[in-house]
Coordinates of C-alpha atoms and ligand atoms in Angstrom, one line a residue:
M1 CA 17.4 -33.0 -8.1
E2 CA 17.3 -29.7 -6.2
P3 CA 18.3 -26.7 -8.3
Q4 CA 21.5 -25.0 -7.3
I5 CA 21.5 -21.4 -6.4
K6 CA 25.0 -20.3 -5.8
N7 CA 24.9 -16.6 -6.4
P8 CA 21.5 -15.0 -6.3
L9 CA 21.0 -11.3 -6.9
I10 CA 18.0 -9.4 -5.5
I11 CA 16.7 -6.1 -6.9
G12 CA 15.1 -4.0 -4.2
A13 CA 15.4 -4.0 -0.4
G14 CA 11.7 -3.5 0.3
P15 CA 9.6 -6.2 2.2
A16 CA 9.7 -8.6 -0.8
G17 CA 13.5 -8.3 -1.5
L18 CA 14.4 -8.6 2.2
T19 CA 12.1 -11.5 2.7
A20 CA 13.6 -13.3 -0.4
A21 CA 17.1 -12.7 1.1
L22 CA 16.0 -14.1 4.5
E23 CA 14.4 -17.2 2.9
L24 CA 17.5 -17.8 0.9
A25 CA 19.6 -17.4 4.0
K26 CA 17.4 -20.0 5.8
R27 CA 18.4 -22.4 3.0
G28 CA 22.0 -21.6 3.5
V29 CA 22.3 -19.4 0.4
T30 CA 23.9 -15.9 0.5
S31 CA 22.4 -13.3 -1.7
R32 CA 23.4 -9.8 -2.8
I33 CA 20.8 -7.1 -2.7
Y34 CA 20.8 -3.9 -4.7
E35 CA 18.5 -1.0 -3.6
A36 CA 18.0 2.2 -5.5
S37 CA 17.2 4.4 -2.5
G38 CA 19.2 5.2 0.6
N39 CA 16.9 3.1 2.8
V40 CA 15.7 -0.4 3.3
G41 CA 11.9 -1.0 3.7
G42 CA 10.7 0.3 0.3
L43 CA 7.3 1.8 0.6
A44 CA 7.2 0.5 4.1
R45 CA 10.3 2.4 5.2
T46 CA 10.3 4.8 8.1
Q47 CA 11.9 8.1 7.2
S48 CA 13.2 10.3 9.9
N49 CA 14.1 13.9 10.5
G50 CA 15.5 14.3 14.0
D51 CA 13.2 12.5 16.4
F52 CA 10.2 12.8 14.1
L53 CA 9.5 9.5 12.2
V54 CA 7.3 9.4 9.1
D55 CA 5.4 6.4 7.8
S56 CA 4.5 7.4 4.2
G57 CA 1.3 5.5 4.1
G58 CA 0.1 4.4 7.5
H59 CA 1.2 0.7 7.4
R60 CA -1.0 -1.6 9.4
F61 CA 0.5 -5.0 10.1
F62 CA -2.1 -7.7 9.7
T63 CA -2.1 -11.0 7.9
R64 CA -3.8 -14.3 7.4
Y65 CA -0.5 -16.1 6.8
E66 CA 1.2 -17.9 9.7
K67 CA 4.5 -17.7 8.0
V68 CA 4.4 -14.0 7.6
A69 CA 3.3 -13.5 11.2
E70 CA 6.1 -15.7 12.4
L71 CA 8.6 -13.8 10.4
W72 CA 7.4 -10.4 11.8
N73 CA 7.5 -11.9 15.3
S74 CA 11.0 -13.2 14.8
L75 CA 12.2 -9.7 13.7
L76 CA 10.8 -7.5 16.5
P77 CA 10.4 -8.5 20.2
P78 CA 6.9 -8.1 21.7
D79 CA 7.7 -4.9 23.5
Q80 CA 8.4 -3.2 20.2
W81 CA 4.9 -3.8 18.8
T82 CA 1.8 -1.8 19.7
T83 CA -1.8 -2.9 19.1
V84 CA -3.8 -0.3 17.4
R85 CA -7.6 -0.1 17.2
R86 CA -7.9 2.0 14.2
R87 CA -10.5 4.7 14.0
S88 CA -11.0 6.3 10.6
A89 CA -13.3 9.1 9.5
M90 CA -14.2 11.0 6.4
V91 CA -14.5 14.8 6.6
V92 CA -17.7 15.7 4.7
H93 CA -19.6 19.0 5.0
G94 CA -17.5 19.8 8.0
H95 CA -18.4 16.6 9.9
Y96 CA -16.1 13.8 10.9
V97 CA -18.1 10.8 9.7
R98 CA -16.8 7.4 11.0
Y99 CA -15.5 5.0 8.5
P100 CA -16.4 2.1 8.0
L101 CA -19.7 3.9 7.4
V102 CA -22.2 3.2 10.2
G103 CA -25.9 3.3 9.1
R104 CA -26.9 5.2 12.2
D105 CA -24.4 8.0 11.6
L106 CA -25.4 8.3 8.0
L107 CA -29.0 8.7 9.0
T108 CA -28.5 11.2 11.8
Q109 CA -25.1 13.0 11.6
M110 CA -25.6 15.2 8.6
G111 CA -29.2 16.2 9.1
F112 CA -32.5 14.5 8.5
R113 CA -32.9 15.4 4.8
R114 CA -29.4 14.2 3.8
G115 CA -30.0 11.0 5.8
M116 CA -33.3 10.2 4.1
R117 CA -31.9 11.0 0.6
G118 CA -29.0 8.7 1.2
L119 CA -31.2 5.9 2.6
G120 CA -33.6 6.2 -0.4
S121 CA -30.8 6.0 -2.9
F122 CA -29.2 3.1 -1.0
L123 CA -32.4 1.1 -0.9
W124 CA -33.1 1.8 -4.6
S125 CA -29.6 0.5 -5.6
R126 CA -30.0 -2.6 -3.3
T127 CA -33.4 -3.4 -4.9
R128 CA -31.9 -3.1 -8.3
R129 CA -29.0 -5.3 -7.7
G130 CA -31.3 -8.0 -6.2
M131 CA -28.9 -8.3 -3.1
Q132 CA -26.2 -9.9 -5.3
P133 CA -22.6 -8.8 -5.0
A134 CA -21.5 -6.5 -7.9
G135 CA -19.5 -8.3 -10.6
D136 CA -15.8 -7.8 -10.8
S137 CA -16.0 -6.4 -14.3
A138 CA -17.9 -3.3 -13.0
S139 CA -16.2 0.1 -13.1
F140 CA -15.5 1.6 -9.7
R141 CA -18.4 4.0 -10.1
A142 CA -20.9 1.2 -10.9
W143 CA -19.6 -0.8 -8.0
G144 CA -19.8 2.1 -5.6
T145 CA -23.2 3.1 -6.7
E146 CA -24.5 -0.4 -6.2
E147 CA -22.8 -0.9 -2.9
F148 CA -23.7 2.5 -1.3
G149 CA -26.4 4.0 -3.4
R150 CA -25.6 7.0 -5.7
Y151 CA -26.0 9.6 -3.0
W152 CA -23.6 8.2 -0.4
Y153 CA -21.2 7.0 -3.1
E154 CA -20.9 10.5 -4.4
M155 CA -20.7 12.0 -1.0
F156 CA -18.0 9.7 0.4
F157 CA -16.2 7.8 -2.4
D158 CA -16.3 9.6 -5.7
G159 CA -14.2 12.6 -4.7
Y160 CA -11.8 10.5 -2.7
V161 CA -11.2 8.0 -5.5
R162 CA -10.8 10.8 -8.1
K163 CA -8.0 12.2 -5.8
T164 CA -6.3 9.0 -5.0
W165 CA -6.4 7.5 -8.5
Q166 CA -6.3 10.8 -10.4
A167 CA -8.8 9.2 -12.8
D168 CA -12.5 9.1 -13.6
P169 CA -14.2 6.4 -11.5
D170 CA -15.9 5.1 -14.7
G171 CA -12.4 4.1 -16.1
I172 CA -11.2 2.4 -12.9
A173 CA -11.8 -1.4 -12.5
S174 CA -13.5 -2.4 -9.3
D175 CA -11.8 -5.7 -8.5
W176 CA -9.8 -4.2 -5.7
A177 CA -12.8 -2.5 -4.1
N178 CA -14.3 -5.5 -2.4
Q179 CA -10.9 -6.1 -0.8
R180 CA -10.3 -2.6 0.4
I181 CA -13.6 -0.8 1.0
R182 CA -16.0 -1.9 3.8
S183 CA -19.7 -2.1 3.5
I184 CA -22.0 0.0 5.6
V185 CA -22.3 -1.4 9.1
W186 CA -26.0 -1.4 10.0
H187 CA -26.1 -1.0 13.8
L188 CA -27.9 -4.1 14.7
R189 CA -26.2 -5.2 17.9
K190 CA -26.2 -3.1 21.0
R191 CA -22.9 -1.3 21.7
F192 CA -21.4 -2.6 18.5
D193 CA -18.4 -0.4 17.5
A194 CA -17.2 -0.8 13.9
A195 CA -13.8 0.3 15.0
D196 CA -13.4 -2.8 17.2
Q197 CA -13.1 -4.8 14.0
D198 CA -10.1 -2.9 12.8
V199 CA -7.3 -4.0 15.0
F200 CA -3.8 -4.5 13.9
R201 CA -0.2 -4.3 15.0
Y202 CA 2.2 -1.5 14.5
P203 CA 5.9 -1.2 15.3
R204 CA 6.6 1.5 17.9
R205 CA 9.0 3.3 15.5
G206 CA 6.9 2.8 12.3
P207 CA 7.0 0.0 9.7
G208 CA 10.6 0.6 8.8
Q209 CA 11.6 -0.7 12.2
V210 CA 10.7 -4.2 11.0
W211 CA 12.7 -3.8 7.8
D212 CA 15.7 -2.3 9.6
A213 CA 15.5 -5.4 11.9
A214 CA 15.4 -7.7 8.8
A215 CA 18.5 -5.9 7.4
A216 CA 20.2 -6.3 10.8
Q217 CA 19.4 -10.1 10.8
L218 CA 20.8 -10.5 7.3
A219 CA 24.0 -8.6 8.3
V220 CA 24.6 -11.4 10.8
D221 CA 25.0 -13.7 7.8
G222 CA 27.2 -11.1 6.1
I223 CA 24.4 -9.9 3.8
V224 CA 24.3 -6.1 3.6
P225 CA 22.1 -4.5 1.0
A226 CA 23.9 -2.1 -1.3
L227 CA 22.0 1.1 -0.9
S228 CA 21.9 3.9 -3.5
S229 CA 22.5 1.2 -6.1
R230 CA 19.9 1.6 -8.8
V231 CA 19.8 -1.3 -11.3
V232 CA 19.7 0.2 -14.8
K233 CA 20.3 -2.9 -17.0
V234 CA 19.4 -6.5 -16.4
R235 CA 21.4 -8.7 -18.9
F236 CA 21.3 -12.4 -19.6
D237 CA 24.0 -14.1 -21.7
G238 CA 22.3 -17.5 -21.8
Q239 CA 23.9 -18.7 -18.6
E240 CA 24.6 -15.8 -16.2
W241 CA 22.8 -12.6 -15.2
T242 CA 24.6 -9.3 -15.1
L243 CA 23.1 -6.3 -13.4
E244 CA 24.4 -2.9 -14.3
L245 CA 24.1 -0.3 -11.6
H246 CA 23.7 3.4 -12.3
S247 CA 27.3 3.9 -11.1
G248 CA 28.4 1.7 -14.0
E249 CA 29.4 -1.2 -11.7
L250 CA 28.5 -4.7 -13.0
V251 CA 27.5 -7.6 -10.8
S252 CA 26.9 -11.1 -11.9
G253 CA 24.8 -14.0 -10.5
D254 CA 22.9 -17.1 -11.5
V255 CA 19.4 -16.2 -10.4
V256 CA 17.6 -12.8 -10.1
F257 CA 14.7 -12.0 -7.8
S258 CA 13.3 -8.7 -8.9
S259 CA 11.0 -6.4 -7.0
M260 CA 11.7 -3.4 -9.2
P261 CA 8.6 -2.1 -11.1
L262 CA 7.8 -4.6 -13.8
R263 CA 7.6 -1.9 -16.4
S264 CA 11.2 -0.7 -15.6
L265 CA 12.4 -4.3 -15.5
V266 CA 11.2 -5.0 -19.1
R267 CA 12.8 -1.7 -20.2
A268 CA 16.1 -2.7 -18.5
L269 CA 16.2 -6.3 -20.0
E270 CA 18.9 -7.3 -22.5
P271 CA 18.4 -8.9 -24.9
T272 CA 15.5 -6.5 -25.6
P273 CA 12.2 -8.4 -25.3
P274 CA 9.9 -8.6 -28.4
Q275 CA 7.7 -5.7 -29.3
H276 CA 4.5 -7.2 -27.9
V277 CA 6.1 -7.7 -24.5
R278 CA 7.6 -4.2 -24.5
A279 CA 4.2 -2.8 -25.5
A280 CA 2.5 -4.7 -22.7
A281 CA 5.0 -3.3 -20.2
A282 CA 4.6 0.3 -21.5
R283 CA 0.9 0.0 -20.8
L284 CA 1.5 -0.7 -17.0
K285 CA 0.8 2.4 -15.0
Y286 CA 1.6 3.6 -11.5
R287 CA 0.5 6.3 -9.2
G288 CA 2.8 8.2 -7.0
L289 CA 2.4 9.5 -3.5
I290 CA 3.7 12.5 -1.7
T291 CA 3.4 12.6 2.1
V292 CA 3.8 15.9 3.7
A293 CA 4.4 15.4 7.4
V294 CA 3.6 18.4 9.5
A295 CA 4.4 18.8 13.2
L296 CA 2.3 21.5 14.8
R297 CA 3.2 22.8 18.3
G298 CA -0.4 23.3 19.2
R299 CA -2.4 20.3 20.4
H300 CA -5.5 19.2 18.2
D301 CA -7.3 16.3 19.7
I302 CA -8.4 14.4 16.6
P303 CA -9.8 11.1 17.8
F304 CA -9.0 9.3 14.5
H305 CA -6.0 7.6 13.0
W306 CA -7.0 8.1 9.4
I307 CA -9.0 11.0 8.0
Y308 CA -10.2 10.8 4.4
T309 CA -10.8 14.2 2.8
P310 CA -13.0 13.6 -0.3
S311 CA -14.0 17.4 -0.5
K312 CA -12.9 19.4 -3.6
S313 CA -12.0 22.3 -1.3
V314 CA -8.7 20.6 -0.3
E315 CA -6.1 18.9 -2.4
V316 CA -5.1 16.4 0.3
G317 CA -6.7 13.0 -0.1
R318 CA -6.0 11.4 3.3
I319 CA -4.4 12.4 6.6
Q320 CA -2.5 10.2 9.0
N321 CA -2.7 11.3 12.6
Y322 CA 0.7 9.9 13.7
D323 CA 0.1 10.5 17.5
R324 CA -2.6 7.9 17.3
W325 CA -0.5 5.3 15.5
S326 CA 2.4 5.3 18.0
S327 CA 3.8 7.9 20.4
G328 CA 7.2 6.6 19.2
L329 CA 6.9 8.5 16.0
A330 CA 7.4 11.8 17.7
P331 CA 10.1 12.9 20.2
D332 CA 9.7 11.9 23.8
G333 CA 7.3 14.2 25.7
W334 CA 6.0 15.8 22.5
D335 CA 2.6 17.4 23.1
G336 CA 1.8 18.8 19.7
T337 CA 0.0 17.4 16.7
F338 CA 1.9 15.3 14.1
L339 CA 0.0 14.7 10.9
G340 CA 0.9 13.1 7.5
L341 CA -1.0 14.6 4.6
E342 CA -1.1 12.4 1.6
Y343 CA -1.2 13.8 -2.0
F344 CA -1.7 11.3 -4.8
I345 CA 0.0 11.8 -8.2
G346 CA -1.5 10.4 -11.4
P347 CA 0.2 8.0 -13.8
D348 CA 1.5 10.9 -16.0
G349 CA 2.4 13.0 -13.0
D350 CA 5.8 13.5 -11.4
V351 CA 6.3 13.4 -7.7
Y352 CA 9.4 15.6 -8.1
E353 CA 7.5 18.3 -10.1
H354 CA 7.1 20.6 -7.1
D355 CA 9.7 21.5 -4.5
D356 CA 9.3 21.0 -0.8
E357 CA 8.5 24.7 -0.3
H358 CA 5.5 24.6 -2.7
L359 CA 4.2 21.3 -1.2
T360 CA 4.5 22.8 2.3
C361 CA 2.3 25.8 1.3
I362 CA -0.3 23.5 -0.1
A363 CA -0.3 21.3 3.0
L364 CA -0.6 24.3 5.4
E365 CA -3.4 25.8 3.3
D366 CA -5.3 22.5 3.4
L367 CA -4.9 22.3 7.2
R368 CA -6.3 25.9 7.4
T369 CA -9.3 25.0 5.2
L370 CA -9.9 21.9 7.4
G371 CA -9.9 24.1 10.5
I372 CA -6.8 22.4 11.9
G373 CA -4.6 25.5 11.4
D374 CA -0.9 26.1 10.9
S375 CA -0.3 28.6 13.6
D376 CA 2.8 27.1 15.0
V377 CA 4.7 24.8 12.7
E378 CA 7.6 22.9 14.4
Q379 CA 8.7 20.9 11.3
V380 CA 7.6 19.8 7.9
M381 CA 9.0 16.8 6.1
V382 CA 8.2 15.7 2.5
V383 CA 8.5 12.0 1.5
R384 CA 8.1 11.1 -2.1
S385 CA 7.1 7.6 -3.4
P386 CA 7.0 7.6 -7.3
F387 CA 5.8 3.9 -7.6
A388 CA 3.3 3.9 -4.7
Y389 CA 0.4 2.2 -6.5
P390 CA 0.5 -0.2 -9.5
I391 CA -2.7 0.7 -11.3
C392 CA -5.4 -1.9 -11.7
D393 CA -7.0 -1.0 -14.9
A394 CA -9.1 -3.2 -17.2
A395 CA -6.0 -4.2 -19.3
R396 CA -3.7 -4.9 -16.3
D397 CA -4.3 -8.7 -16.0
R398 CA -3.7 -9.2 -19.8
N399 CA -0.6 -7.1 -19.9
V400 CA 0.9 -8.7 -16.8
A401 CA 0.1 -12.2 -18.0
R402 CA 1.8 -11.5 -21.4
I403 CA 5.0 -10.3 -19.7
R404 CA 5.0 -13.1 -17.1
N405 CA 4.5 -15.8 -19.7
Y406 CA 7.3 -14.5 -21.8
L407 CA 9.7 -14.2 -18.9
L408 CA 8.8 -17.7 -17.6
R409 CA 9.4 -19.3 -21.0
N410 CA 12.6 -17.5 -21.7
Y411 CA 14.1 -16.7 -18.4
P412 CA 13.3 -19.3 -15.7
T413 CA 16.1 -17.9 -13.6
L414 CA 14.4 -14.5 -13.4
R415 CA 11.8 -14.4 -10.6
L416 CA 9.3 -11.6 -10.1
V417 CA 8.4 -10.8 -6.5
G418 CA 6.4 -8.2 -4.6
R419 CA 3.9 -5.4 -5.3
N420 CA 5.5 -3.5 -8.2
G421 CA 7.6 -6.5 -9.2
M422 CA 4.4 -8.4 -10.0
H423 CA 2.3 -5.3 -10.6
R424 CA -0.3 -6.2 -8.0
Y425 CA -2.1 -4.2 -5.3
D426 CA -0.2 -6.1 -2.6
N427 CA 0.0 -5.4 1.1
Q428 CA 3.3 -6.2 2.9
D429 CA 2.2 -9.7 3.7
H430 CA 1.3 -10.5 0.1
A431 CA 4.6 -9.0 -1.1
M432 CA 6.5 -11.1 1.5
L433 CA 4.5 -14.3 0.8
S434 CA 5.2 -13.9 -3.0
A435 CA 8.9 -13.8 -2.1
M436 CA 8.7 -16.8 0.2
H437 CA 6.8 -18.8 -2.5
S438 CA 9.2 -17.6 -5.2
V439 CA 12.2 -18.9 -3.4
A440 CA 10.4 -22.1 -2.3
Q441 CA 9.2 -22.7 -5.9
Y442 CA 12.8 -22.3 -7.2
F443 CA 13.8 -25.0 -4.8
G444 CA 11.1 -27.3 -6.2
D445 CA 8.3 -26.8 -3.7
D446 CA 4.8 -27.0 -5.1
V447 CA 3.8 -23.4 -4.5
D448 CA 2.9 -20.6 -6.9
P449 CA 3.7 -16.9 -6.0
W450 CA 1.2 -15.8 -8.6
Q451 CA -1.6 -17.4 -6.6
V452 CA -0.9 -15.0 -3.7
N453 CA -3.4 -12.2 -3.3
T454 CA -5.9 -13.5 -5.8
D455 CA -8.9 -13.7 -3.5
R456 CA -11.5 -11.0 -3.8
G457 CA -12.8 -10.9 -0.2
Y458 CA -12.2 -8.1 2.3
H459 CA -8.5 -8.3 3.3
E460 CA -8.8 -7.9 7.0
A461 CA -11.6 -10.5 7.4
G462 CA -10.0 -13.6 8.9
L463 CA -6.7 -12.0 9.9
L464 CA -4.8 -13.8 12.5
K465 CA -6.4 -12.7 15.7
K466 CA -3.9 -14.3 18.0
E467 CA -1.3 -12.2 16.3
V468 CA -2.8 -9.1 17.6
G469 CA -3.4 -10.6 21.1
L470 CA -7.1 -11.0 20.8
Ligands
LIG501 C1 -0.1 4.7 1.0 C2 0.2 3.2 1.2 C3 -0.3 2.6 2.3 C4 -0.1 1.2 2.6 N1 -0.6 0.6 3.6 C5 -0.3 -0.6 3.9 C6 -0.8 -1.2 5.1 O1 -1.6 -0.6 5.9 N2 -0.5 -2.5 5.4 C7 0.4 -3.2 4.5 O2 0.7 -4.3 4.9 N3 0.8 -2.7 3.4 C8 0.5 -1.4 3.1 N4 1.0 -0.8 1.9 C9 1.7 -1.7 0.9 C10 3.1 -1.9 1.2 O3 3.8 -0.7 1.3 C11 3.7 -2.8 0.1 O4 2.9 -3.9 -0.1 C12 5.1 -3.2 0.3 O5 6.0 -2.2 0.6 C13 5.6 -3.9 -1.0 O6 6.9 -4.4 -0.8 P1 7.8 -4.7 -2.0 O7 9.1 -5.1 -1.5 O8 7.1 -5.6 -3.0 O9 7.9 -3.3 -2.8 P2 8.5 -1.9 -2.4 O10 8.1 -1.6 -1.0 O11 8.0 -0.9 -3.4 O12 10.0 -2.1 -2.5 C14 10.7 -2.2 -3.7 C15 12.1 -1.6 -3.5 O13 12.8 -1.8 -4.8 C16 13.6 -0.6 -5.0 N5 13.8 -0.4 -6.4 C17 13.0 -0.1 -7.4 N6 13.6 0.0 -8.6 C18 14.8 -0.4 -8.4 C19 16.0 -0.5 -9.2 N7 15.9 -0.2 -10.5 N8 17.1 -0.9 -8.7 C20 17.2 -1.2 -7.3 N9 16.2 -1.1 -6.5 C21 15.0 -0.7 -7.0 C22 12.7 0.5 -4.4 O14 13.5 1.6 -4.1 C23 12.1 -0.2 -3.2 O15 12.9 0.0 -2.0 C24 0.8 0.5 1.7 C25 1.3 1.1 0.6 C26 1.1 2.5 0.3 C27 1.7 3.2 -0.9

């Protein structure tokens, strides 16, 4: 017999929470959504200040999953999507070096001696590893040294990973690296351009446009996420769930789909879970992200969308060049330069530690050091994301499995969805698919949300080409 869901509650109005609500609505079930922040879209929201729109992380839309592509297509009409051929670069020794790394550039762009040292180190590491892929258990440093050779690893990846993870690369697991970091492209075919491979879609007004459209679609069915409604307690009395909001309001339902960070969920659970589960949750870590979006009146023609800045001379880890993502992110007719500088905060750091003024000074100083300058600043906007990255350390799988098994055994009507909800390094499509599978599984379909995003291959390989019009 099909299980009954009469009164589902959803925690979080990011991609996972909104997708869960849409899936439930398709099955004729009305949910209630509680969102801590003042926006829908979660990490993939678009934040605005006047006509300047900020994407906190440069969200590419690509997927291998038909169901996800169909949902995106149903939410925004074709004229609201742009197709972007991403070009990325790393700024090293004052040079913009294309990323994915291209062998020819590495050998020529930074001088003969550096090129030869890099090649020697690369060939040595390849000989040592016997052309076998690095094992998943390797640290990031071991993985990077094997993949790129010590010299190029240290030049391009060590400093960047230290900044983004705020940790020593020896202590970082490498299982995400095969998914996220591309190998060197050796320039075998004539006129091959690595950037041609990196094509994705992007909503004209940033990723949040899709999630605003999802909220609008839900509103047609009378489902309106309750914003500024942080869930502080998640109680189960044996039959019914009660969420306590920070305002003190109580709401009850029969099933909960939670995309709030798993660590916070375990802390909020009543009855309190046993010590070993609480200890496992306490060991889950997250990194934060601060995006400082700077609009400069002067025009700087930077021919890249993403610029990685591994150098120690600047604090910024990566820069988004918004003009390249979509002209819709800046006011009509804007002819300046609009950049998003990303600052990564470690697991013990606090994204609220510094005020906007201090962050603005750092960002402008970094722009000066990089030679982009801050002569004529039109506007600065700071966007903080405290739970930007669930950390994949060596103990992560064990801790998550311990919590998941406990919750599944004791609370079958509590379903975890999404990136922080399941503590995985998900893209939007994974977060959405986990929500789709979670709802479907609840209705008895033979799918498993925990099987989403478990493959180790490079994420963009095999993405749906037709979806980007290729
Ligand atoms: C820098 C960066 C770049 C990225 N680039 C890409 C990309 O190129 N392509 C891509 O597809 N994905 C990208 N992602 C990943 C994408 O942002 C996430 O996969 C996606 O947003 C996850 O959706 P979610 O709903 O699971 O979680 P979230 O987006 O984190 O949403 C969770 C929601 O829950 C709310 N919440 C938390 N706690 C509570 C509580 N106690 N009560 C109520 N609400 C709560 C939060 O406020 C949030 O709105 C990027 C992420 C980052 C940080």
